Amino acid sequence: MLDSALEILRLQNDGEATAVEIASAALDAIEASQPTINAFTHVDREVALAAAAVVDAKRAAGGKLGPLAGVPVAVKDVLCTHDMPTTCSSKMLKDFRPPYDAGVVERLRNSDAVIIGKTNMDEFAMGASTENSAFGVTRNPWNTDRIPGGSSGGAAACVAAGTVPLSLGTDTGGSIRQPAAMCGVTGLKPTYGRVSRYGLIAFASSLDQVGPIAWSVPDVALLLQTIAGFDRRDSTSLNLNISRYSDGLESADLTGMRIGLLRESMDRDGVDESVRQATLTAADVFRSLGAEIVEIDLPHNDYWVPTYYVIAPSEASSNLSRYDGAHYGHRASDISGDDELGPLVTTYCRSRAEGFGDEVKRRIMVGTYALSEGYADQYYSQALKVRRLIKGDYDTAFGQVDLLLGPVTPTPAFPLGEKVDDPIQMYLCDLFTVGANLAGVPAISLPAGLDASGLPVAVQLQAPVLEESRLLMAGAAFQTATDHHQRRPSATRH
Amino acid sequence: MTLSNGYPTTTVIGLEVHVQLKTETKLFCGCSTTFGAAPNTQVCPVCLGLPGALPVMNDAAIELSIRAGLAIDCSIPPMTKWDRKQYFYPDLPKGYQISQFDLPICADGFLEIPDPANPEKTRHIGIIRAHLEEDAGKSMHDEAAGRGDTRIDLNRCGTPLLEIVSQPDLRSSAEAKAYLQELKLRMTHLGISDCEMQEGSLRVDANVNLHIEVDGKKIATPIVEVKNMNSFRAVERAIEHEVDRQYDLWEDTGKTIEDETKTTRGWDDGAGKTFLQREKEESADYRYFPDPDLLPIRLPADRIEAARASLGELPAALRVRLENQYGIKPYDADVIVNQGPALIAYFETAGTKSGDGKRTSSWIQQDVMRTIKDREIDIDQFPVSADELGELLRRVSKGEIDNTRARDVFAHMIEHQVTVEAAITALGIESVDDNELESLCKELLDANPQVVEDFKGGKQQAVGSLIGQAKKRNPNANPQVVRETLIKLLQAM
Ligand SMILES: [Zn+2]
């Protein structure tokens, strides 16, 4: 069984398995699943086994081992790794090998984790289906005709496929929680600033946050413990002590906790009945655990998606400027033939035209427009104002309740190709998740059952800033009372 | 001013001055800012804008900007923030420059400058703002290789610049120069910048146009921005050139500010002309927005006040004090103050010790500064300490050593790095006994009856020829004392 980090740590401690054995099992599983699932963009068996061998040697020598010693961890391909390519699943960066590690990758290495490879994603983390990847689509292990969600589709699918116990995703508008929900695993977006963004290739800097994906809450807590904390190289990183996230999860007690049920938002068109039912059932579970459920509303809910789709593309249009073929990224080989623009501008134009996919171009266009002179007041500045109102809604809500409960996604995983040509439909996948990013609060996606066709359905808990412990406590209690997180896709069951 | 056979014209000039802050490291990373390193050796993921790298604010740049702002009477707002200015350029690796848009670190100041047209008066030049920004890299066009290659050196990327924007209050090239001189003096005096124009640590853009008065109506010519001038002389010449050019152009075409938006011109120093760089394209849309990677910075009042308290005496006040305290002329006080704090301190120490400010000022301006220039050293490295120079000049003032001998002593001190006392001993200089001197003078008068005769005949200057002889016979004889003794003896004859 390779699906629990805690179990892997125990096996090694008890001498039942070595890190190399565990890593090779993971590598074999990846190799077997890759043709169907395609969760990875890069796996180097030798590098991974060498890292595992170092852990075994350290253990043999009686050295002090880090908290993730010998545990295989997959890393989303938007996080810089000095010894592996970092592509953002874009043609633009297909040959990019950063000379440095991201802050979270450094922490993984320091904790003696075995970084097993880089996972597939929507190009530059833009998308909700992992169909916008220059390395091909990732498929949902529960049903390979379905999308795994996005943009951390590979990060969620590699866990769901049983290849690694832990993976790191990034969440700008729901990119950890939505694929975790669709792949039936647990994913957490931490408070903005809780985890370093140094070495995370930026999509929308004020929204991006790195977070853990695993089957169960204790594993998520373990990985969060490793990656959270201050990094002086990221000015938005919070210089505060972090809680011990794993403590007390077994005995979590929800007595007296007030949980706000975001009922109104569930009653809109396009929200699948299975999602509504799962959320209401989850509310009953929490009630049975001693929590008080109150119905609550976040009044500016209707503005979440439009606000997000102004702010995120605006920042993206700026962050992606550096990929111009001169400094970074793919350079067009043929720049002749446009005398009017001159060789420099032609290099920029052709390189970007060839290097970026449609969705990335669409968002660069939207962002450039929203920031442009004469429109910035109408769109960008307006969006910033609404963002403050949205934050205000959260503050008000958290004055009344300890946690918010609601759906993660409007529907379970949809068929591949269904929404590729309808960006607006695709953007509505973020309906329930973007609020947490706009407000900077932490949120977790918890498996909450299967729909009639056997696809995972999930619920989301949101907490006030820095209250990751509260989310993990509630999540652990929920998972003690239910077995949704123990279901495995039949095709890849071990 | 009225141009020859033209209408009365006012020249309107606003300057944008980029001052490179004297920090050890760049604005957002730990890379060195040293000038002249081999290309691309002072770079890291942050200043290269590598994917995933993030900027971290250098607090030293904030501190220097606050000091700079206070030195030009700006207010320092309680909060300042960072914005991205977007444009594609080969020298700009991120595709945007981190700058300040609507909340600059310094706002609304002024600079009092001497009025070049009237030495009795000063001119009050408003300063709109000063904002902090990162510098871009440098493109080197390799024309010589014949392939038109361009190589990019990113060493300069991320170097902190303070852009100081004046009101269009300047009215002549001379005023522009006076403004730049005063600004440079304050920046160097406070250690904010080296202001080395040759190294690009001070760069000037000038916005120039004319207000022409025609039949009581004011007509403005289109504004021209002359970019990136690298000497004060160039700024002056470019402005003068623009005044003539814009007037002629207006006469030819009649185009006013309403007909044409701002154009950008460069300065060709060899040709003595400005040349068109960018013509009235739509004004660039930089799509400014707050940089989400950097948090706004709070600047509490006590921090500003601490900075203000640390500024010490600014050059204008310092000049007046030196004039009063040491009895030197305004011109001399100006020269000394312009040399910066280290030389001012040297002057003050030496002047106090010597008790003769004028003599000290003249020795420093001639002997000390010449040596410094010849040897290409700083005053800190000057081999004669201020104390020792003061001691030497004290002796000169008291008549113990004459000026000529004092120069020998000074040269000896520089050469051997010894005290005044040791140099005097080494050179065999002794003070001459009065009796000894008198008998020497008597001997000379006895030997030169013609001089005695000439003197009696009313030719006082006749004694001059004997002073040289006395000096030859006793090099330690003070010429002034020899002259006095000879006259005394002659009068007694
Ligand atoms: Zn650097």
XYZ file of C-alpha atoms in Angstrom, chain B residues 80-258:
179
model
C 4.349 54.185 -0.296
C 3.752 51.317 -2.694
C 5.140 49.591 -5.769
C 3.688 49.459 -9.229
C 4.546 47.631 -12.380
C 5.190 49.628 -15.511
C 4.753 47.336 -18.495
C 6.668 47.565 -21.719
C 8.575 45.191 -23.941
C 12.226 46.039 -24.239
C 15.339 43.884 -24.619
C 16.923 45.493 -21.565
C 13.938 44.679 -19.382
C 13.953 40.990 -18.491
C 10.612 40.808 -16.668
C 8.708 42.703 -19.337
C 7.875 45.280 -16.711
C 9.777 47.648 -14.497
C 9.031 47.905 -10.799
C 8.434 51.587 -10.177
C 6.106 53.880 -8.290
C 3.014 55.346 -9.884
C 0.495 57.089 -7.672
C 2.132 56.893 -4.249
C 5.771 57.947 -4.704
C 8.075 58.009 -1.727
C 8.694 61.793 -1.949
C 6.249 64.497 -2.981
C 5.994 68.231 -3.338
C 9.372 69.755 -2.547
C 11.531 72.559 -3.851
C 15.110 73.601 -4.440
C 16.405 77.124 -3.830
C 19.063 77.926 -6.424
C 21.260 80.989 -7.027
C 19.722 83.159 -9.735
C 22.240 83.162 -12.596
C 20.822 86.515 -13.793
C 21.179 88.202 -10.433
C 23.814 87.134 -7.894
C 21.915 88.840 -5.081
C 18.843 86.668 -5.577
C 17.737 83.065 -5.536
C 15.113 81.160 -7.533
C 12.560 78.790 -6.041
C 12.202 75.664 -8.203
C 9.307 73.369 -7.359
C 9.764 69.609 -7.215
C 6.681 67.584 -8.095
C 7.811 64.220 -6.816
C 10.640 61.766 -6.503
C 9.968 58.092 -6.975
C 12.082 54.999 -6.601
C 12.464 52.502 -9.421
C 14.729 49.745 -10.678
C 17.117 50.401 -13.543
C 17.020 48.321 -16.724
C 19.967 46.582 -18.405
C 22.095 47.797 -21.245
C 22.126 46.797 -24.907
C 25.412 46.825 -26.714
C 25.047 46.981 -30.459
C 27.902 45.197 -32.093
C 28.008 47.130 -35.351
C 31.715 46.481 -35.790
C 31.247 42.760 -36.316
C 29.095 43.654 -39.298
C 26.319 41.321 -38.231
C 24.295 43.879 -36.315
C 24.339 41.664 -33.232
C 23.027 43.103 -30.011
C 24.408 41.835 -26.746
C 22.630 42.487 -23.510
C 24.363 43.203 -20.213
C 21.944 42.847 -17.324
C 24.380 43.895 -14.554
C 22.554 47.190 -14.153
C 19.110 45.543 -13.870
C 17.588 46.270 -10.507
C 19.987 49.064 -9.565
C 18.033 51.586 -7.483
C 17.216 54.905 -9.114
C 15.460 57.885 -7.627
C 13.715 59.908 -10.322
C 13.361 63.535 -9.242
C 10.831 65.471 -11.309
C 10.867 69.255 -11.179
C 8.036 71.644 -11.928
C 8.481 73.455 -15.257
C 9.848 76.388 -13.259
C 13.243 76.742 -14.923
C 13.581 79.600 -17.395
C 17.037 79.257 -18.961
C 19.837 76.811 -19.610
C 21.832 78.601 -16.914
C 19.058 78.005 -14.404
C 18.877 74.366 -15.444
C 22.593 74.051 -14.810
C 22.355 75.815 -11.455
C 19.504 73.493 -10.476
C 21.504 70.405 -11.450
C 24.578 71.647 -9.607
C 22.642 72.295 -6.427
C 20.830 68.960 -6.709
C 24.054 67.075 -7.309
C 25.717 68.854 -4.406
C 22.972 67.844 -1.986
C 22.927 64.245 -3.196
C 26.700 63.816 -2.981
C 26.953 65.776 0.258
C 24.499 63.434 1.976
C 26.074 60.304 0.484
C 22.851 59.513 -1.392
C 24.549 59.146 -4.747
C 27.941 59.511 -6.407
C 26.239 61.447 -9.207
C 28.943 60.317 -11.641
C 27.451 61.294 -14.971
C 30.072 59.332 -16.912
C 29.040 56.167 -15.084
C 25.367 56.916 -15.541
C 24.675 57.458 -11.870
C 23.098 60.790 -12.735
C 21.038 61.052 -15.919
C 18.975 63.989 -17.084
C 15.913 64.323 -19.308
C 14.792 67.871 -20.088
C 11.280 68.889 -21.098
C 11.517 72.122 -23.031
C 9.098 74.427 -24.783
C 8.607 78.137 -25.412
C 5.879 80.552 -24.472
C 5.848 83.174 -27.215
C 3.985 86.392 -26.675
C 2.225 87.593 -29.798
C 0.080 90.705 -29.522
C -0.520 90.135 -25.837
C -1.477 86.502 -26.392
C 0.647 83.644 -25.110
C 1.400 80.858 -27.578
C 3.094 77.642 -26.402
C 5.237 75.527 -28.694
C 4.930 71.713 -28.543
C 6.855 70.158 -25.651
C 10.044 68.304 -26.513
C 11.665 65.826 -24.151
C 15.421 65.617 -24.675
C 16.494 62.247 -23.274
C 19.460 60.887 -21.407
C 22.055 63.627 -21.358
C 25.312 62.755 -19.686
C 26.883 66.101 -18.822
C 25.705 69.442 -17.500
C 27.266 71.055 -20.547
C 25.139 68.841 -22.784
C 21.998 69.850 -20.895
C 22.814 73.532 -21.334
C 23.654 73.225 -25.003
C 20.635 71.050 -25.754
C 18.290 73.545 -24.134
C 19.849 76.450 -26.015
C 19.590 74.503 -29.223
C 15.939 73.680 -28.546
C 15.090 77.322 -27.866
C 16.393 78.348 -31.274
C 15.019 75.323 -33.072
C 11.549 75.567 -31.582
C 11.319 79.277 -32.296
C 12.372 78.805 -35.910
C 10.029 75.878 -36.315
C 7.148 77.885 -34.921
C 7.921 80.692 -37.322
C 7.993 78.209 -40.206
C 5.010 76.043 -39.350
C 3.005 77.936 -36.741
C 2.525 74.638 -34.859
C 1.596 75.011 -31.208
C 1.172 72.681 -28.273
C -2.408 72.106 -29.394
